Amino acid sequence: MQKYDSIIFDLDGTLWDSVGSVVKLWNKALISAGIEPTMSYDELSRCMGLRIGQIFDKVIPTSTDEQRHQIQEYCRLHEEEFLGDHGGILYDGVEQTLRQLKESYRLYIVSNCQDSYIQGFFKAHGLEKYFDGYECAGRTGLSKGENIRLVTEREGLKFPVYIGDTALDFISANEAGVDFILAAYGFGEVENASVKAEKFTDLTEILDCR
């Protein structure tokens, strides 16, 4: 008998690495706000999983409220199309593994991204068919833990597990009262995670879907 009835995934560092594409989009957004386009891959990769306001504080702390609004609006208007066209790097075996997991579990995504980001992911890689739903901070204004809880309650999930790659993901899962599996191949490090997937394809064995 399976322990879980559903799986909720983080996106960045768990299903894909989109930093290369997002850096290009952010630099275009910086230009639109009159800021020198100096965003780098390393700089942005350290911010993956954070909400947009936290990214502003880290990478352009001296930006004005008006500049931040312009950047956020540029991304809102262009993110889905840009990511849909450019995509990201899917981790090895993502679609094959999702197909196997879908046979036994309901699948969801909860991310701290803006609204349109997950849609860009779906558009670029055609994976929407595997997911029963998604939620993000850009759509609800809620924290990741609150969004995990929202999806759990809204979808009537009894025993969900959250899969993510950062300490924030671990904390958010705990706040929502759900178990956690670490995507150890992603961007972050989590010392206290008891279950780890060293690669995405490990999930079929961890979740007994061989």
Short mmCIF file of N, CA and C in Angstrom, two decimals, residues 64-203:
data_model
loop_
_atom_site.label_atom_id
_atom_site.label_comp_id
_atom_site.label_asym_id
_atom_site.label_seq_id
_atom_site.Cartn_x
_atom_site.Cartn_y
_atom_site.Cartn_z
N THR A 64 14.74 51.54 -7.19
CA THR A 64 13.59 52.25 -6.64
C THR A 64 12.33 51.39 -6.76
N ASP A 65 11.30 51.79 -6.06
CA ASP A 65 10.03 51.08 -6.16
C ASP A 65 9.51 51.12 -7.60
N GLU A 66 9.68 52.25 -8.27
CA GLU A 66 9.22 52.37 -9.65
C GLU A 66 10.00 51.43 -10.57
N GLN A 67 11.31 51.33 -10.38
CA GLN A 67 12.11 50.42 -11.20
C GLN A 67 11.70 48.97 -10.94
N ARG A 68 11.46 48.62 -9.71
CA ARG A 68 11.03 47.26 -9.38
C ARG A 68 9.68 46.95 -10.02
N HIS A 69 8.80 47.92 -10.00
CA HIS A 69 7.50 47.73 -10.65
C HIS A 69 7.67 47.51 -12.15
N GLN A 70 8.55 48.29 -12.79
CA GLN A 70 8.79 48.15 -14.22
C GLN A 70 9.37 46.79 -14.57
N ILE A 71 10.31 46.33 -13.75
CA ILE A 71 10.93 45.02 -13.99
C ILE A 71 9.89 43.91 -13.84
N GLN A 72 9.12 43.98 -12.78
CA GLN A 72 8.11 42.95 -12.53
C GLN A 72 7.06 42.95 -13.64
N GLU A 73 6.68 44.13 -14.10
CA GLU A 73 5.68 44.22 -15.16
C GLU A 73 6.25 43.69 -16.48
N TYR A 74 7.51 43.99 -16.78
CA TYR A 74 8.14 43.47 -17.99
C TYR A 74 8.14 41.95 -17.97
N CYS A 75 8.53 41.37 -16.84
CA CYS A 75 8.55 39.91 -16.73
C CYS A 75 7.14 39.34 -16.84
N ARG A 76 6.17 40.01 -16.23
CA ARG A 76 4.79 39.52 -16.30
C ARG A 76 4.29 39.46 -17.74
N LEU A 77 4.64 40.48 -18.52
CA LEU A 77 4.17 40.56 -19.89
C LEU A 77 4.90 39.62 -20.84
N HIS A 78 6.17 39.34 -20.56
CA HIS A 78 7.00 38.62 -21.53
C HIS A 78 7.45 37.23 -21.10
N GLU A 79 7.27 36.89 -19.82
CA GLU A 79 7.85 35.67 -19.28
C GLU A 79 7.33 34.41 -19.95
N GLU A 80 6.00 34.28 -20.06
CA GLU A 80 5.44 33.06 -20.62
C GLU A 80 5.91 32.83 -22.06
N GLU A 81 5.86 33.88 -22.88
CA GLU A 81 6.28 33.74 -24.27
C GLU A 81 7.78 33.47 -24.36
N PHE A 82 8.58 34.21 -23.58
CA PHE A 82 10.03 34.06 -23.64
C PHE A 82 10.46 32.66 -23.20
N LEU A 83 9.94 32.21 -22.07
CA LEU A 83 10.31 30.88 -21.59
C LEU A 83 9.73 29.81 -22.50
N GLY A 84 8.54 30.05 -23.03
CA GLY A 84 7.95 29.09 -23.95
C GLY A 84 8.79 28.89 -25.19
N ASP A 85 9.41 29.97 -25.65
CA ASP A 85 10.26 29.91 -26.84
C ASP A 85 11.65 29.37 -26.55
N HIS A 86 12.21 29.74 -25.40
CA HIS A 86 13.60 29.39 -25.10
C HIS A 86 13.74 28.17 -24.18
N GLY A 87 12.72 27.93 -23.36
CA GLY A 87 12.75 26.77 -22.48
C GLY A 87 13.86 26.83 -21.46
N GLY A 88 14.11 25.67 -20.86
CA GLY A 88 15.18 25.51 -19.89
C GLY A 88 15.78 24.13 -20.09
N ILE A 89 16.58 23.70 -19.15
CA ILE A 89 17.20 22.38 -19.22
C ILE A 89 16.45 21.45 -18.28
N LEU A 90 15.72 20.50 -18.85
CA LEU A 90 15.04 19.50 -18.01
C LEU A 90 16.09 18.57 -17.42
N TYR A 91 15.89 18.18 -16.18
CA TYR A 91 16.79 17.19 -15.59
C TYR A 91 16.57 15.83 -16.28
N ASP A 92 17.60 15.03 -16.31
CA ASP A 92 17.55 13.75 -17.03
C ASP A 92 16.38 12.89 -16.57
N GLY A 93 15.62 12.40 -17.53
CA GLY A 93 14.55 11.47 -17.24
C GLY A 93 13.28 12.07 -16.70
N VAL A 94 13.12 13.39 -16.79
CA VAL A 94 11.94 14.04 -16.20
C VAL A 94 10.64 13.52 -16.80
N GLU A 95 10.51 13.55 -18.12
CA GLU A 95 9.22 13.15 -18.70
C GLU A 95 8.94 11.67 -18.47
N GLN A 96 9.92 10.83 -18.66
CA GLN A 96 9.73 9.39 -18.44
C GLN A 96 9.31 9.12 -16.99
N THR A 97 9.95 9.79 -16.05
CA THR A 97 9.64 9.59 -14.64
C THR A 97 8.26 10.13 -14.29
N LEU A 98 7.92 11.30 -14.81
CA LEU A 98 6.58 11.85 -14.57
C LEU A 98 5.51 10.91 -15.10
N ARG A 99 5.77 10.32 -16.27
CA ARG A 99 4.80 9.39 -16.86
C ARG A 99 4.57 8.21 -15.92
N GLN A 100 5.64 7.69 -15.33
CA GLN A 100 5.51 6.57 -14.41
C GLN A 100 4.81 6.98 -13.12
N LEU A 101 5.19 8.13 -12.58
CA LEU A 101 4.59 8.60 -11.33
C LEU A 101 3.10 8.88 -11.51
N LYS A 102 2.74 9.37 -12.69
CA LYS A 102 1.35 9.73 -12.97
C LYS A 102 0.42 8.51 -12.90
N GLU A 103 0.96 7.35 -13.10
CA GLU A 103 0.15 6.14 -13.04
C GLU A 103 -0.34 5.83 -11.62
N SER A 104 0.37 6.36 -10.62
CA SER A 104 0.05 6.04 -9.22
C SER A 104 -0.30 7.25 -8.37
N TYR A 105 0.04 8.46 -8.83
CA TYR A 105 -0.11 9.65 -8.01
C TYR A 105 -0.74 10.80 -8.79
N ARG A 106 -1.41 11.68 -8.08
CA ARG A 106 -1.80 12.97 -8.64
C ARG A 106 -0.61 13.91 -8.50
N LEU A 107 -0.30 14.65 -9.55
CA LEU A 107 0.91 15.47 -9.58
C LEU A 107 0.56 16.97 -9.65
N TYR A 108 1.31 17.78 -8.90
CA TYR A 108 1.09 19.22 -8.83
C TYR A 108 2.43 19.95 -8.79
N ILE A 109 2.39 21.25 -9.04
CA ILE A 109 3.55 22.12 -8.90
C ILE A 109 3.18 23.27 -7.98
N VAL A 110 4.05 23.58 -7.01
CA VAL A 110 3.93 24.80 -6.21
C VAL A 110 5.29 25.48 -6.22
N SER A 111 5.31 26.74 -6.69
CA SER A 111 6.56 27.48 -6.83
C SER A 111 6.38 28.91 -6.32
N ASN A 112 7.49 29.55 -5.99
CA ASN A 112 7.46 30.95 -5.58
C ASN A 112 7.53 31.91 -6.76
N CYS A 113 7.34 31.40 -7.96
CA CYS A 113 7.49 32.22 -9.16
C CYS A 113 6.30 33.15 -9.36
N GLN A 114 6.45 34.02 -10.37
CA GLN A 114 5.35 34.87 -10.80
C GLN A 114 4.36 34.05 -11.63
N ASP A 115 3.13 34.55 -11.67
CA ASP A 115 2.14 33.95 -12.56
C ASP A 115 2.64 34.12 -13.99
N SER A 116 2.54 33.08 -14.78
CA SER A 116 2.99 32.95 -16.18
C SER A 116 4.28 32.13 -16.30
N TYR A 117 5.02 31.99 -15.20
CA TYR A 117 6.28 31.24 -15.25
C TYR A 117 6.03 29.74 -15.46
N ILE A 118 5.11 29.19 -14.70
CA ILE A 118 4.80 27.77 -14.84
C ILE A 118 4.19 27.50 -16.21
N GLN A 119 3.38 28.44 -16.69
CA GLN A 119 2.81 28.30 -18.03
C GLN A 119 3.90 28.27 -19.09
N GLY A 120 4.96 29.08 -18.89
CA GLY A 120 6.09 29.06 -19.81
C GLY A 120 6.81 27.72 -19.81
N PHE A 121 6.93 27.13 -18.62
CA PHE A 121 7.51 25.80 -18.49
C PHE A 121 6.70 24.78 -19.27
N PHE A 122 5.38 24.82 -19.09
CA PHE A 122 4.50 23.90 -19.82
C PHE A 122 4.61 24.10 -21.33
N LYS A 123 4.59 25.36 -21.76
CA LYS A 123 4.63 25.67 -23.18
C LYS A 123 5.93 25.18 -23.82
N ALA A 124 7.04 25.35 -23.11
CA ALA A 124 8.35 24.99 -23.66
C ALA A 124 8.52 23.49 -23.80
N HIS A 125 8.00 22.72 -22.85
CA HIS A 125 8.35 21.30 -22.78
C HIS A 125 7.16 20.34 -22.88
N GLY A 126 5.95 20.88 -23.00
CA GLY A 126 4.79 20.02 -23.24
C GLY A 126 4.47 19.05 -22.12
N LEU A 127 4.71 19.45 -20.88
CA LEU A 127 4.52 18.53 -19.75
C LEU A 127 3.24 18.77 -18.97
N GLU A 128 2.41 19.71 -19.40
CA GLU A 128 1.20 20.04 -18.65
C GLU A 128 0.29 18.83 -18.47
N LYS A 129 0.31 17.92 -19.43
CA LYS A 129 -0.59 16.76 -19.38
C LYS A 129 -0.35 15.86 -18.18
N TYR A 130 0.81 15.98 -17.54
CA TYR A 130 1.11 15.11 -16.41
C TYR A 130 0.62 15.69 -15.08
N PHE A 131 0.22 16.95 -15.08
CA PHE A 131 -0.09 17.64 -13.82
C PHE A 131 -1.58 17.91 -13.67
N ASP A 132 -2.06 17.74 -12.45
CA ASP A 132 -3.46 17.98 -12.13
C ASP A 132 -3.72 19.42 -11.71
N GLY A 133 -2.66 20.19 -11.48
CA GLY A 133 -2.83 21.58 -11.10
C GLY A 133 -1.52 22.19 -10.64
N TYR A 134 -1.57 23.48 -10.35
CA TYR A 134 -0.36 24.18 -9.89
C TYR A 134 -0.79 25.43 -9.14
N GLU A 135 0.17 25.99 -8.37
CA GLU A 135 -0.07 27.27 -7.71
C GLU A 135 1.26 27.98 -7.53
N CYS A 136 1.20 29.32 -7.43
CA CYS A 136 2.44 30.09 -7.30
C CYS A 136 2.19 31.35 -6.50
N ALA A 137 3.27 31.90 -5.97
CA ALA A 137 3.18 33.12 -5.16
C ALA A 137 2.68 34.29 -5.99
N GLY A 138 3.04 34.33 -7.28
CA GLY A 138 2.61 35.44 -8.11
C GLY A 138 1.12 35.49 -8.33
N ARG A 139 0.44 34.39 -8.14
CA ARG A 139 -1.01 34.34 -8.35
C ARG A 139 -1.77 34.54 -7.04
N THR A 140 -1.23 34.04 -5.93
CA THR A 140 -1.96 34.10 -4.66
C THR A 140 -1.42 35.15 -3.68
N GLY A 141 -0.13 35.51 -3.83
CA GLY A 141 0.50 36.39 -2.85
C GLY A 141 0.87 35.70 -1.56
N LEU A 142 0.76 34.38 -1.55
CA LEU A 142 1.03 33.60 -0.33
C LEU A 142 2.45 33.04 -0.33
N SER A 143 2.91 32.64 0.83
CA SER A 143 4.20 31.97 0.95
C SER A 143 4.11 30.57 0.35
N LYS A 144 5.26 29.95 0.14
CA LYS A 144 5.26 28.60 -0.42
C LYS A 144 4.56 27.61 0.50
N GLY A 145 4.81 27.70 1.80
CA GLY A 145 4.12 26.81 2.73
C GLY A 145 2.61 26.98 2.67
N GLU A 146 2.16 28.22 2.59
CA GLU A 146 0.73 28.49 2.49
C GLU A 146 0.15 27.96 1.18
N ASN A 147 0.92 28.06 0.10
CA ASN A 147 0.44 27.55 -1.18
C ASN A 147 0.40 26.02 -1.22
N ILE A 148 1.35 25.37 -0.56
CA ILE A 148 1.30 23.91 -0.45
C ILE A 148 0.04 23.51 0.29
N ARG A 149 -0.23 24.20 1.39
CA ARG A 149 -1.44 23.90 2.17
C ARG A 149 -2.70 24.20 1.35
N LEU A 150 -2.68 25.29 0.59
CA LEU A 150 -3.83 25.66 -0.25
C LEU A 150 -4.14 24.57 -1.26
N VAL A 151 -3.11 24.09 -1.96
CA VAL A 151 -3.31 23.04 -2.96
C VAL A 151 -3.81 21.76 -2.29
N THR A 152 -3.22 21.43 -1.15
CA THR A 152 -3.63 20.23 -0.43
C THR A 152 -5.11 20.27 -0.08
N GLU A 153 -5.56 21.41 0.43
CA GLU A 153 -6.96 21.53 0.85
C GLU A 153 -7.89 21.66 -0.35
N ARG A 154 -7.50 22.46 -1.33
CA ARG A 154 -8.36 22.69 -2.50
C ARG A 154 -8.58 21.43 -3.31
N GLU A 155 -7.53 20.61 -3.42
CA GLU A 155 -7.60 19.40 -4.24
C GLU A 155 -8.02 18.16 -3.45
N GLY A 156 -8.23 18.32 -2.16
CA GLY A 156 -8.64 17.19 -1.34
C GLY A 156 -7.57 16.12 -1.20
N LEU A 157 -6.31 16.54 -1.13
CA LEU A 157 -5.21 15.58 -1.02
C LEU A 157 -5.10 15.09 0.42
N LYS A 158 -4.97 13.79 0.59
CA LYS A 158 -4.92 13.20 1.92
C LYS A 158 -3.49 13.01 2.42
N PHE A 159 -2.61 12.51 1.54
CA PHE A 159 -1.24 12.22 1.95
C PHE A 159 -0.25 12.70 0.87
N PRO A 160 -0.10 14.03 0.72
CA PRO A 160 0.84 14.54 -0.28
C PRO A 160 2.28 14.54 0.25
N VAL A 161 3.23 14.56 -0.68
CA VAL A 161 4.63 14.75 -0.34
C VAL A 161 5.16 15.87 -1.23
N TYR A 162 6.00 16.73 -0.67
CA TYR A 162 6.57 17.84 -1.44
C TYR A 162 8.01 17.51 -1.80
N ILE A 163 8.38 17.78 -3.06
CA ILE A 163 9.74 17.53 -3.54
C ILE A 163 10.36 18.85 -3.96
N GLY A 164 11.48 19.20 -3.34
CA GLY A 164 12.16 20.45 -3.65
C GLY A 164 13.64 20.36 -3.34
N ASP A 165 14.36 21.43 -3.65
CA ASP A 165 15.82 21.36 -3.59
C ASP A 165 16.48 22.34 -2.62
N THR A 166 15.69 23.15 -1.89
CA THR A 166 16.29 24.16 -1.02
C THR A 166 15.80 24.04 0.41
N ALA A 167 16.51 24.74 1.30
CA ALA A 167 16.10 24.77 2.70
C ALA A 167 14.71 25.39 2.84
N LEU A 168 14.41 26.39 2.01
CA LEU A 168 13.08 26.99 2.03
C LEU A 168 12.00 25.97 1.68
N ASP A 169 12.29 25.10 0.72
CA ASP A 169 11.34 24.05 0.36
C ASP A 169 11.09 23.12 1.56
N PHE A 170 12.14 22.76 2.23
CA PHE A 170 12.05 21.89 3.41
C PHE A 170 11.21 22.55 4.51
N ILE A 171 11.50 23.81 4.77
CA ILE A 171 10.76 24.56 5.80
C ILE A 171 9.29 24.70 5.40
N SER A 172 9.06 24.99 4.12
CA SER A 172 7.69 25.19 3.64
C SER A 172 6.86 23.91 3.75
N ALA A 173 7.47 22.79 3.41
CA ALA A 173 6.77 21.51 3.55
C ALA A 173 6.40 21.26 5.01
N ASN A 174 7.35 21.53 5.91
CA ASN A 174 7.07 21.36 7.34
C ASN A 174 5.95 22.28 7.80
N GLU A 175 5.96 23.52 7.31
CA GLU A 175 4.91 24.47 7.69
C GLU A 175 3.54 23.99 7.21
N ALA A 176 3.52 23.34 6.05
CA ALA A 176 2.26 22.84 5.49
C ALA A 176 1.85 21.49 6.06
N GLY A 177 2.74 20.88 6.84
CA GLY A 177 2.44 19.60 7.46
C GLY A 177 2.51 18.43 6.51
N VAL A 178 3.39 18.52 5.50
CA VAL A 178 3.54 17.41 4.56
C VAL A 178 4.99 16.92 4.57
N ASP A 179 5.18 15.67 4.17
CA ASP A 179 6.52 15.10 4.11
C ASP A 179 7.32 15.75 2.98
N PHE A 180 8.64 15.55 3.04
CA PHE A 180 9.55 16.22 2.10
C PHE A 180 10.56 15.23 1.55
N ILE A 181 10.80 15.33 0.25
CA ILE A 181 11.90 14.61 -0.40
C ILE A 181 12.83 15.64 -1.02
N LEU A 182 14.11 15.54 -0.73
CA LEU A 182 15.09 16.49 -1.25
C LEU A 182 15.54 16.12 -2.66
N ALA A 183 15.45 17.09 -3.57
CA ALA A 183 16.05 16.96 -4.90
C ALA A 183 17.51 17.38 -4.75
N ALA A 184 18.35 16.42 -4.38
CA ALA A 184 19.74 16.73 -4.02
C ALA A 184 20.58 17.19 -5.19
N TYR A 185 20.08 17.01 -6.41
CA TYR A 185 20.80 17.42 -7.62
C TYR A 185 20.55 18.90 -7.96
N GLY A 186 19.68 19.59 -7.19
CA GLY A 186 19.27 20.95 -7.51
C GLY A 186 20.21 22.02 -7.02
N PHE A 187 19.66 23.21 -6.75
CA PHE A 187 20.47 24.39 -6.45
C PHE A 187 20.89 24.49 -4.99
N GLY A 188 20.10 23.96 -4.07
CA GLY A 188 20.33 24.21 -2.66
C GLY A 188 20.93 23.05 -1.90
N GLU A 189 21.05 23.24 -0.59
CA GLU A 189 21.52 22.21 0.32
C GLU A 189 20.60 22.17 1.53
N VAL A 190 20.23 20.98 1.94
CA VAL A 190 19.35 20.80 3.09
C VAL A 190 19.96 19.73 3.99
N GLU A 191 20.38 20.12 5.17
CA GLU A 191 21.08 19.20 6.05
C GLU A 191 20.15 18.17 6.69
N ASN A 192 18.91 18.56 6.96
CA ASN A 192 18.03 17.72 7.77
C ASN A 192 17.09 16.84 6.98
N ALA A 193 17.21 16.82 5.66
CA ALA A 193 16.30 15.99 4.85
C ALA A 193 16.65 14.52 5.04
N SER A 194 15.65 13.73 5.38
CA SER A 194 15.89 12.31 5.64
C SER A 194 15.78 11.46 4.38
N VAL A 195 15.07 11.96 3.36
CA VAL A 195 14.91 11.22 2.10
C VAL A 195 15.45 12.09 0.97
N LYS A 196 16.37 11.54 0.16
CA LYS A 196 17.02 12.32 -0.88
C LYS A 196 16.98 11.59 -2.22
N ALA A 197 16.71 12.33 -3.27
CA ALA A 197 16.84 11.82 -4.63
C ALA A 197 18.11 12.42 -5.22
N GLU A 198 19.08 11.59 -5.51
CA GLU A 198 20.34 12.08 -6.07
C GLU A 198 20.18 12.46 -7.53
N LYS A 199 19.19 11.89 -8.19
CA LYS A 199 18.81 12.27 -9.56
C LYS A 199 17.31 12.10 -9.69
N PHE A 200 16.72 12.76 -10.67
CA PHE A 200 15.26 12.78 -10.76
C PHE A 200 14.68 11.38 -10.91
N THR A 201 15.35 10.53 -11.66
CA THR A 201 14.84 9.19 -11.90
C THR A 201 14.80 8.33 -10.65
N ASP A 202 15.51 8.73 -9.58
CA ASP A 202 15.46 7.99 -8.31
C ASP A 202 14.06 8.00 -7.71
N LEU A 203 13.23 8.95 -8.12
CA LEU A 203 11.91 9.08 -7.50
C LEU A 203 11.03 7.86 -7.73
#
